[in-house]
Amino acid sequence: PSPTTANLRPGAEQKVVFITARVHPGETPSSFVCQGIIDFLVSQHPIAKVLRDHLVFKIAPMLNPDGVYLGNYRCSLMGFDLNRHWANPSPWAHPTLHGVKQLIIEMYNDPKINLEFYIDIHAHSTMMNGFMYGNIFEDEERFQRQAVFPKLLCQNAEDFSYSSTSFNRDAVKAGTGRRFLGGLLNDTSYCYTLEVSFYSYILGGPTSAVPYTEEAYMKLGRNVARTFLDYYRLNSLVETPLAPTPK
């Protein structure tokens, strides 16, 4: 059997990357970044094939569909900022969070599943570039390991800024997906918020701001996906395409 079927065979041990987006309905760039990730992962790109052979991606592209439908900026139909209710989501008031959290806990409790990454995609209204928020741990080695993925992403994406990436434990962020799951999952799991600017990124000098386009957001998504190849050191398995790689 091919490695793909082996990866998904019942009982096979799985490395899972869990990605969520659009918990804040006004943060439309989040959807374009997520679209870039999805389009890349299901494509025939040689890197995508290797990633599908070795990892399982679980993606919830819109955590707040009712808020998006209504044109809300931050809240759900019932007026909740869902990204403050991860600790105890109600199946009635926060059904999408409740469902996703149950799925994550089921996977966490399954000895055959290693939930390795949780990435929640947002957009930022004042900062430029893409950047990440991570968590603070007492364990220095775990704290250092957590910095590896954003550093690799910074090498792959010209619009991603490691210098804007920060690790925090503000009380106001305690109910967010990153913070709650960072406290729940064990020390081999990494939980991040991926932020991307609503308006532009900087290349070169401080004056050269480039406006974001839908395509540039999707490109950031593709680069997030590609970074797992570097993180898991799978580069040697990629077949070199004979023809130039389509965009």
PDB file of C-alpha atoms in Angstrom:
ATOM      1  CA  PRO A   1       0.000   0.000   0.000  1.00  0.00           C
ATOM      2  CA  SER A   2       1.107   3.589  -0.586  1.00  0.00           C
ATOM      3  CA  PRO A   3       2.186   5.677   2.431  1.00  0.00           C
ATOM      4  CA  THR A   4      -1.033   7.702   2.094  1.00  0.00           C
ATOM      5  CA  THR A   5      -3.242   4.708   2.851  1.00  0.00           C
ATOM      6  CA  ALA A   6      -0.851   3.605   5.605  1.00  0.00           C
ATOM      7  CA  ASN A   7      -1.163   7.035   7.238  1.00  0.00           C
ATOM      8  CA  LEU A   8      -4.975   6.780   7.333  1.00  0.00           C
ATOM      9  CA  ARG A   9      -5.296   3.058   7.994  1.00  0.00           C
ATOM     10  CA  PRO A  10      -7.385   2.290  11.115  1.00  0.00           C
ATOM     11  CA  GLY A  11      -5.049   1.926  14.068  1.00  0.00           C
ATOM     12  CA  ALA A  12      -2.162   3.759  12.394  1.00  0.00           C
ATOM     13  CA  GLU A  13      -0.458   6.333  14.595  1.00  0.00           C
ATOM     14  CA  GLN A  14      -1.264   9.791  13.301  1.00  0.00           C
ATOM     15  CA  LYS A  15       0.431  13.149  13.667  1.00  0.00           C
ATOM     16  CA  VAL A  16      -2.365  15.726  13.577  1.00  0.00           C
ATOM     17  CA  VAL A  17      -2.201  19.432  12.722  1.00  0.00           C
ATOM     18  CA  PHE A  18      -5.441  21.164  13.751  1.00  0.00           C
ATOM     19  CA  ILE A  19      -6.207  24.527  12.124  1.00  0.00           C
ATOM     20  CA  THR A  20      -9.134  26.856  12.860  1.00  0.00           C
ATOM     21  CA  ALA A  21     -10.049  30.219  11.322  1.00  0.00           C
ATOM     22  CA  ARG A  22     -12.583  33.047  11.345  1.00  0.00           C
ATOM     23  CA  VAL A  23     -13.639  32.894  14.988  1.00  0.00           C
ATOM     24  CA  HIS A  24     -13.928  36.696  14.657  1.00  0.00           C
ATOM     25  CA  PRO A  25     -16.236  37.222  11.675  1.00  0.00           C
ATOM     26  CA  GLY A  26     -14.839  40.617  10.648  1.00  0.00           C
ATOM     27  CA  GLU A  27     -11.328  39.209  10.192  1.00  0.00           C
ATOM     28  CA  THR A  28     -11.776  38.247   6.531  1.00  0.00           C
ATOM     29  CA  PRO A  29      -8.020  37.839   5.792  1.00  0.00           C
ATOM     30  CA  SER A  30      -8.155  34.800   8.094  1.00  0.00           C
ATOM     31  CA  SER A  31     -10.368  33.039   5.541  1.00  0.00           C
ATOM     32  CA  PHE A  32      -8.017  33.780   2.648  1.00  0.00           C
ATOM     33  CA  VAL A  33      -5.001  32.460   4.585  1.00  0.00           C
ATOM     34  CA  CYS A  34      -6.990  29.323   5.455  1.00  0.00           C
ATOM     35  CA  GLN A  35      -8.052  28.982   1.807  1.00  0.00           C
ATOM     36  CA  GLY A  36      -4.387  29.092   0.808  1.00  0.00           C
ATOM     37  CA  ILE A  37      -3.575  26.289   3.254  1.00  0.00           C
ATOM     38  CA  ILE A  38      -6.473  24.115   2.035  1.00  0.00           C
ATOM     39  CA  ASP A  39      -5.842  24.699  -1.688  1.00  0.00           C
ATOM     40  CA  PHE A  40      -2.176  23.842  -1.272  1.00  0.00           C
ATOM     41  CA  LEU A  41      -2.766  20.695   0.802  1.00  0.00           C
ATOM     42  CA  VAL A  42      -5.241  19.197  -1.685  1.00  0.00           C
ATOM     43  CA  SER A  43      -3.141  20.141  -4.727  1.00  0.00           C
ATOM     44  CA  GLN A  44      -0.840  17.921  -6.775  1.00  0.00           C
ATOM     45  CA  HIS A  45       2.210  19.905  -5.631  1.00  0.00           C
ATOM     46  CA  PRO A  46       5.028  17.468  -4.706  1.00  0.00           C
ATOM     47  CA  ILE A  47       5.350  19.036  -1.241  1.00  0.00           C
ATOM     48  CA  ALA A  48       1.606  18.670  -0.631  1.00  0.00           C
ATOM     49  CA  LYS A  49       1.803  14.963  -1.504  1.00  0.00           C
ATOM     50  CA  VAL A  50       4.578  14.403   1.049  1.00  0.00           C
ATOM     51  CA  LEU A  51       2.640  16.316   3.712  1.00  0.00           C
ATOM     52  CA  ARG A  52      -0.496  14.228   3.082  1.00  0.00           C
ATOM     53  CA  ASP A  53       1.572  11.046   3.374  1.00  0.00           C
ATOM     54  CA  HIS A  54       2.986  11.982   6.781  1.00  0.00           C
ATOM     55  CA  LEU A  55       0.490  14.229   8.541  1.00  0.00           C
ATOM     56  CA  VAL A  56      -3.245  14.466   9.099  1.00  0.00           C
ATOM     57  CA  PHE A  57      -4.664  17.987   8.778  1.00  0.00           C
ATOM     58  CA  LYS A  58      -7.955  18.808  10.499  1.00  0.00           C
ATOM     59  CA  ILE A  59      -9.291  22.207   9.441  1.00  0.00           C
ATOM     60  CA  ALA A  60     -12.330  24.135  10.719  1.00  0.00           C
ATOM     61  CA  PRO A  61     -12.302  27.089   8.288  1.00  0.00           C
ATOM     62  CA  MET A  62     -15.111  29.095   9.920  1.00  0.00           C
ATOM     63  CA  LEU A  63     -15.699  28.898  13.676  1.00  0.00           C
ATOM     64  CA  ASN A  64     -18.286  31.711  13.651  1.00  0.00           C
ATOM     65  CA  PRO A  65     -20.562  31.137  10.623  1.00  0.00           C
ATOM     66  CA  ASP A  66     -23.570  32.956  12.090  1.00  0.00           C
ATOM     67  CA  GLY A  67     -21.473  36.038  12.883  1.00  0.00           C
ATOM     68  CA  VAL A  68     -20.058  36.011   9.337  1.00  0.00           C
ATOM     69  CA  TYR A  69     -23.559  35.636   7.859  1.00  0.00           C
ATOM     70  CA  LEU A  70     -24.842  38.614   9.869  1.00  0.00           C
ATOM     71  CA  GLY A  71     -21.834  40.786   9.015  1.00  0.00           C
ATOM     72  CA  ASN A  72     -20.799  41.074  12.664  1.00  0.00           C
ATOM     73  CA  TYR A  73     -17.280  42.263  13.389  1.00  0.00           C
ATOM     74  CA  ARG A  74     -16.376  40.232  16.469  1.00  0.00           C
ATOM     75  CA  CYS A  75     -19.371  38.418  17.942  1.00  0.00           C
ATOM     76  CA  SER A  76     -21.677  35.516  17.175  1.00  0.00           C
ATOM     77  CA  LEU A  77     -25.443  35.743  16.606  1.00  0.00           C
ATOM     78  CA  MET A  78     -25.985  35.818  20.377  1.00  0.00           C
ATOM     79  CA  GLY A  79     -23.375  38.499  20.995  1.00  0.00           C
ATOM     80  CA  PHE A  80     -20.545  36.307  22.281  1.00  0.00           C
ATOM     81  CA  ASP A  81     -16.868  36.837  21.486  1.00  0.00           C
ATOM     82  CA  LEU A  82     -16.346  33.110  20.948  1.00  0.00           C
ATOM     83  CA  ASN A  83     -12.588  33.430  21.389  1.00  0.00           C
ATOM     84  CA  ARG A  84     -13.107  34.055  25.107  1.00  0.00           C
ATOM     85  CA  HIS A  85     -15.191  30.927  25.774  1.00  0.00           C
ATOM     86  CA  TRP A  86     -12.884  27.994  25.089  1.00  0.00           C
ATOM     87  CA  ALA A  87     -12.586  27.078  28.764  1.00  0.00           C
ATOM     88  CA  ASN A  88     -16.252  26.124  29.102  1.00  0.00           C
ATOM     89  CA  PRO A  89     -18.156  26.407  25.815  1.00  0.00           C
ATOM     90  CA  SER A  90     -21.895  25.802  25.984  1.00  0.00           C
ATOM     91  CA  PRO A  91     -23.352  23.417  23.376  1.00  0.00           C
ATOM     92  CA  TRP A  92     -26.304  25.807  23.169  1.00  0.00           C
ATOM     93  CA  ALA A  93     -24.592  29.217  23.134  1.00  0.00           C
ATOM     94  CA  HIS A  94     -21.228  28.343  21.534  1.00  0.00           C
ATOM     95  CA  PRO A  95     -21.981  25.205  19.454  1.00  0.00           C
ATOM     96  CA  THR A  96     -19.035  25.471  17.044  1.00  0.00           C
ATOM     97  CA  LEU A  97     -16.500  25.847  19.864  1.00  0.00           C
ATOM     98  CA  HIS A  98     -18.150  23.072  21.836  1.00  0.00           C
ATOM     99  CA  GLY A  99     -17.956  20.710  18.840  1.00  0.00           C
ATOM    100  CA  VAL A 100     -14.364  21.543  17.955  1.00  0.00           C
ATOM    101  CA  LYS A 101     -13.225  21.331  21.582  1.00  0.00           C
ATOM    102  CA  GLN A 102     -14.881  17.909  21.997  1.00  0.00           C
ATOM    103  CA  LEU A 103     -13.107  16.678  18.853  1.00  0.00           C
ATOM    104  CA  ILE A 104      -9.744  17.993  20.072  1.00  0.00           C
ATOM    105  CA  ILE A 105     -10.204  16.360  23.497  1.00  0.00           C
ATOM    106  CA  GLU A 106     -11.193  13.050  21.861  1.00  0.00           C
ATOM    107  CA  MET A 107      -8.039  13.152  19.741  1.00  0.00           C
ATOM    108  CA  TYR A 108      -5.931  14.139  22.744  1.00  0.00           C
ATOM    109  CA  ASN A 109      -7.239  11.105  24.651  1.00  0.00           C
ATOM    110  CA  ASP A 110      -6.647   8.715  21.739  1.00  0.00           C
ATOM    111  CA  PRO A 111      -3.271   6.962  22.273  1.00  0.00           C
ATOM    112  CA  LYS A 112      -2.906   6.504  18.488  1.00  0.00           C
ATOM    113  CA  ILE A 113      -3.126  10.241  17.790  1.00  0.00           C
ATOM    114  CA  ASN A 114      -0.422  12.809  18.444  1.00  0.00           C
ATOM    115  CA  LEU A 115      -2.027  16.236  18.303  1.00  0.00           C
ATOM    116  CA  GLU A 116       1.121  18.164  17.446  1.00  0.00           C
ATOM    117  CA  PHE A 117      -0.092  21.610  16.361  1.00  0.00           C
ATOM    118  CA  TYR A 118      -3.074  23.848  16.952  1.00  0.00           C
ATOM    119  CA  ILE A 119      -3.088  27.046  14.868  1.00  0.00           C
ATOM    120  CA  ASP A 120      -5.924  29.584  15.084  1.00  0.00           C
ATOM    121  CA  ILE A 121      -5.910  32.136  12.238  1.00  0.00           C
ATOM    122  CA  HIS A 122      -6.857  35.785  12.861  1.00  0.00           C
ATOM    123  CA  ALA A 123      -6.381  39.217  11.279  1.00  0.00           C
ATOM    124  CA  HIS A 124      -4.863  42.222  13.053  1.00  0.00           C
ATOM    125  CA  SER A 125      -6.138  45.763  12.632  1.00  0.00           C
ATOM    126  CA  THR A 126      -3.064  47.755  13.712  1.00  0.00           C
ATOM    127  CA  MET A 127       0.078  45.684  13.079  1.00  0.00           C
ATOM    128  CA  MET A 128       1.722  44.891   9.770  1.00  0.00           C
ATOM    129  CA  ASN A 129       2.897  41.548   8.351  1.00  0.00           C
ATOM    130  CA  GLY A 130       1.996  38.078   9.493  1.00  0.00           C
ATOM    131  CA  PHE A 131       3.159  37.048  12.979  1.00  0.00           C
ATOM    132  CA  MET A 132       2.301  34.599  15.743  1.00  0.00           C
ATOM    133  CA  TYR A 133       1.373  34.548  19.408  1.00  0.00           C
ATOM    134  CA  GLY A 134       2.585  31.599  21.453  1.00  0.00           C
ATOM    135  CA  ASN A 135       2.421  30.639  25.107  1.00  0.00           C
ATOM    136  CA  ILE A 136       4.769  31.055  28.060  1.00  0.00           C
ATOM    137  CA  PHE A 137       6.002  27.918  29.831  1.00  0.00           C
ATOM    138  CA  GLU A 138       8.135  27.453  32.917  1.00  0.00           C
ATOM    139  CA  ASP A 139      10.053  24.747  31.060  1.00  0.00           C
ATOM    140  CA  GLU A 140      12.796  26.608  29.182  1.00  0.00           C
ATOM    141  CA  GLU A 141      13.384  23.821  26.663  1.00  0.00           C
ATOM    142  CA  ARG A 142       9.682  23.660  25.757  1.00  0.00           C
ATOM    143  CA  PHE A 143       9.633  27.441  25.411  1.00  0.00           C
ATOM    144  CA  GLN A 144      12.600  27.257  22.992  1.00  0.00           C
ATOM    145  CA  ARG A 145      11.045  24.418  20.974  1.00  0.00           C
ATOM    146  CA  GLN A 146       7.903  26.485  20.558  1.00  0.00           C
ATOM    147  CA  ALA A 147       9.909  29.151  18.694  1.00  0.00           C
ATOM    148  CA  VAL A 148      11.057  26.709  15.985  1.00  0.00           C
ATOM    149  CA  PHE A 149       7.938  26.760  13.801  1.00  0.00           C
ATOM    150  CA  PRO A 150       7.594  30.580  13.579  1.00  0.00           C
ATOM    151  CA  LYS A 151      11.341  30.864  12.862  1.00  0.00           C
ATOM    152  CA  LEU A 152      11.031  28.398   9.979  1.00  0.00           C
ATOM    153  CA  LEU A 153       7.918  30.178   8.692  1.00  0.00           C
ATOM    154  CA  CYS A 154       9.858  33.438   8.736  1.00  0.00           C
ATOM    155  CA  GLN A 155      12.407  31.868   6.360  1.00  0.00           C
ATOM    156  CA  ASN A 156       9.664  30.717   3.974  1.00  0.00           C
ATOM    157  CA  ALA A 157       7.362  33.748   3.930  1.00  0.00           C
ATOM    158  CA  GLU A 158       8.722  37.206   3.115  1.00  0.00           C
ATOM    159  CA  ASP A 159       5.696  38.827   4.770  1.00  0.00           C
ATOM    160  CA  PHE A 160       5.990  36.890   8.053  1.00  0.00           C
ATOM    161  CA  SER A 161       7.741  38.686  10.891  1.00  0.00           C
ATOM    162  CA  TYR A 162       9.483  36.753  13.640  1.00  0.00           C
ATOM    163  CA  SER A 163      10.337  40.018  15.402  1.00  0.00           C
ATOM    164  CA  SER A 164       6.602  40.763  15.810  1.00  0.00           C
ATOM    165  CA  THR A 165       5.961  37.229  17.088  1.00  0.00           C
ATOM    166  CA  SER A 166       5.470  37.155  20.857  1.00  0.00           C
ATOM    167  CA  PHE A 167       4.806  34.700  23.656  1.00  0.00           C
ATOM    168  CA  ASN A 168       2.480  35.829  26.430  1.00  0.00           C
ATOM    169  CA  ARG A 169      -0.007  34.872  29.098  1.00  0.00           C
ATOM    170  CA  ASP A 170      -2.172  38.003  29.476  1.00  0.00           C
ATOM    171  CA  ALA A 171      -5.250  37.417  31.638  1.00  0.00           C
ATOM    172  CA  VAL A 172      -7.445  38.970  28.940  1.00  0.00           C
ATOM    173  CA  LYS A 173      -6.411  36.199  26.512  1.00  0.00           C
ATOM    174  CA  ALA A 174      -7.121  33.325  28.924  1.00  0.00           C
ATOM    175  CA  GLY A 175     -10.280  32.150  27.101  1.00  0.00           C
ATOM    176  CA  THR A 176      -8.692  32.001  23.654  1.00  0.00           C
ATOM    177  CA  GLY A 177      -8.092  28.772  21.767  1.00  0.00           C
ATOM    178  CA  ARG A 178      -4.317  29.155  21.884  1.00  0.00           C
ATOM    179  CA  ARG A 179      -4.185  29.797  25.626  1.00  0.00           C
ATOM    180  CA  PHE A 180      -6.755  27.227  26.685  1.00  0.00           C
ATOM    181  CA  LEU A 181      -5.420  24.409  24.491  1.00  0.00           C
ATOM    182  CA  GLY A 182      -1.846  25.391  25.360  1.00  0.00           C
ATOM    183  CA  GLY A 183      -2.709  24.619  28.970  1.00  0.00           C
ATOM    184  CA  LEU A 184      -4.720  21.476  28.190  1.00  0.00           C
ATOM    185  CA  LEU A 185      -2.473  19.626  25.739  1.00  0.00           C
ATOM    186  CA  ASN A 186       0.827  18.056  26.730  1.00  0.00           C
ATOM    187  CA  ASP A 187       4.306  19.426  26.160  1.00  0.00           C
ATOM    188  CA  THR A 188       4.698  17.881  22.701  1.00  0.00           C
ATOM    189  CA  SER A 189       1.852  20.027  21.339  1.00  0.00           C
ATOM    190  CA  TYR A 190       2.298  23.587  20.092  1.00  0.00           C
ATOM    191  CA  CYS A 191      -0.566  26.079  20.105  1.00  0.00           C
ATOM    192  CA  TYR A 192      -0.372  29.353  18.195  1.00  0.00           C
ATOM    193  CA  THR A 193      -2.481  32.256  17.072  1.00  0.00           C
ATOM    194  CA  LEU A 194      -1.457  33.211  13.521  1.00  0.00           C
ATOM    195  CA  GLU A 195      -2.171  36.896  12.929  1.00  0.00           C
ATOM    196  CA  VAL A 196      -1.990  38.683   9.593  1.00  0.00           C
ATOM    197  CA  SER A 197      -2.348  42.410   8.985  1.00  0.00           C
ATOM    198  CA  PHE A 198      -5.593  43.754   7.560  1.00  0.00           C
ATOM    199  CA  TYR A 199      -3.699  46.079   5.283  1.00  0.00           C
ATOM    200  CA  SER A 200      -0.015  45.580   4.460  1.00  0.00           C
ATOM    201  CA  TYR A 201       3.378  44.017   5.022  1.00  0.00           C
ATOM    202  CA  ILE A 202       6.849  45.513   4.962  1.00  0.00           C
ATOM    203  CA  LEU A 203       9.653  44.392   2.680  1.00  0.00           C
ATOM    204  CA  GLY A 204      13.125  45.845   3.055  1.00  0.00           C
ATOM    205  CA  GLY A 205      13.174  49.319   4.575  1.00  0.00           C
ATOM    206  CA  PRO A 206      10.617  50.735   7.008  1.00  0.00           C
ATOM    207  CA  THR A 207       8.962  52.828   4.298  1.00  0.00           C
ATOM    208  CA  SER A 208       8.199  50.100   1.779  1.00  0.00           C
ATOM    209  CA  ALA A 209       4.783  48.854   2.854  1.00  0.00           C
ATOM    210  CA  VAL A 210       3.114  46.528   0.354  1.00  0.00           C
ATOM    211  CA  PRO A 211      -0.703  46.343   0.446  1.00  0.00           C
ATOM    212  CA  TYR A 212      -2.068  42.844   1.032  1.00  0.00           C
ATOM    213  CA  THR A 213      -4.198  41.263  -1.677  1.00  0.00           C
ATOM    214  CA  GLU A 214      -6.358  38.147  -1.501  1.00  0.00           C
ATOM    215  CA  GLU A 215      -3.612  36.321  -3.402  1.00  0.00           C
ATOM    216  CA  ALA A 216      -0.933  37.478  -0.937  1.00  0.00           C
ATOM    217  CA  TYR A 217      -3.018  36.176   1.992  1.00  0.00           C
ATOM    218  CA  MET A 218      -3.443  32.829   0.216  1.00  0.00           C
ATOM    219  CA  LYS A 219       0.289  32.738  -0.455  1.00  0.00           C
ATOM    220  CA  LEU A 220       0.932  33.125   3.282  1.00  0.00           C
ATOM    221  CA  GLY A 221      -1.365  30.138   3.798  1.00  0.00           C
ATOM    222  CA  ARG A 222       0.618  28.100   1.269  1.00  0.00           C
ATOM    223  CA  ASN A 223       3.826  29.041   3.059  1.00  0.00           C
ATOM    224  CA  VAL A 224       2.381  27.973   6.421  1.00  0.00           C
ATOM    225  CA  ALA A 225       1.615  24.555   4.906  1.00  0.00           C
ATOM    226  CA  ARG A 226       5.069  24.266   3.305  1.00  0.00           C
ATOM    227  CA  THR A 227       6.757  25.038   6.626  1.00  0.00           C
ATOM    228  CA  PHE A 228       5.609  21.682   8.024  1.00  0.00           C
ATOM    229  CA  LEU A 229       7.908  20.062   5.453  1.00  0.00           C
ATOM    230  CA  ASP A 230      10.894  21.845   7.052  1.00  0.00           C
ATOM    231  CA  TYR A 231       9.634  21.291  10.593  1.00  0.00           C
ATOM    232  CA  TYR A 232       9.346  17.532  10.119  1.00  0.00           C
ATOM    233  CA  ARG A 233      12.524  17.380   7.974  1.00  0.00           C
ATOM    234  CA  LEU A 234      10.721  15.746   5.057  1.00  0.00           C
ATOM    235  CA  ASN A 235      12.508  17.758   2.350  1.00  0.00           C
ATOM    236  CA  SER A 236      14.460  14.768   1.029  1.00  0.00           C
ATOM    237  CA  LEU A 237      11.186  12.987   0.154  1.00  0.00           C
ATOM    238  CA  VAL A 238       9.934  15.632  -2.268  1.00  0.00           C
ATOM    239  CA  GLU A 239      10.067  14.577  -5.908  1.00  0.00           C
ATOM    240  CA  THR A 240      11.639  17.334  -7.966  1.00  0.00           C
ATOM    241  CA  PRO A 241       9.165  18.383 -10.656  1.00  0.00           C
ATOM    242  CA  LEU A 242      10.531  18.263 -14.195  1.00  0.00           C
ATOM    243  CA  ALA A 243       8.484  21.232 -15.304  1.00  0.00           C
ATOM    244  CA  PRO A 244       8.394  24.574 -13.438  1.00  0.00           C
ATOM    245  CA  THR A 245       5.986  24.419 -10.491  1.00  0.00           C
ATOM    246  CA  PRO A 246       2.708  26.179 -11.301  1.00  0.00           C
ATOM    247  CA  LYS A 247       1.908  29.139  -9.044  1.00  0.00           C
TER     248      LYS A 247
END
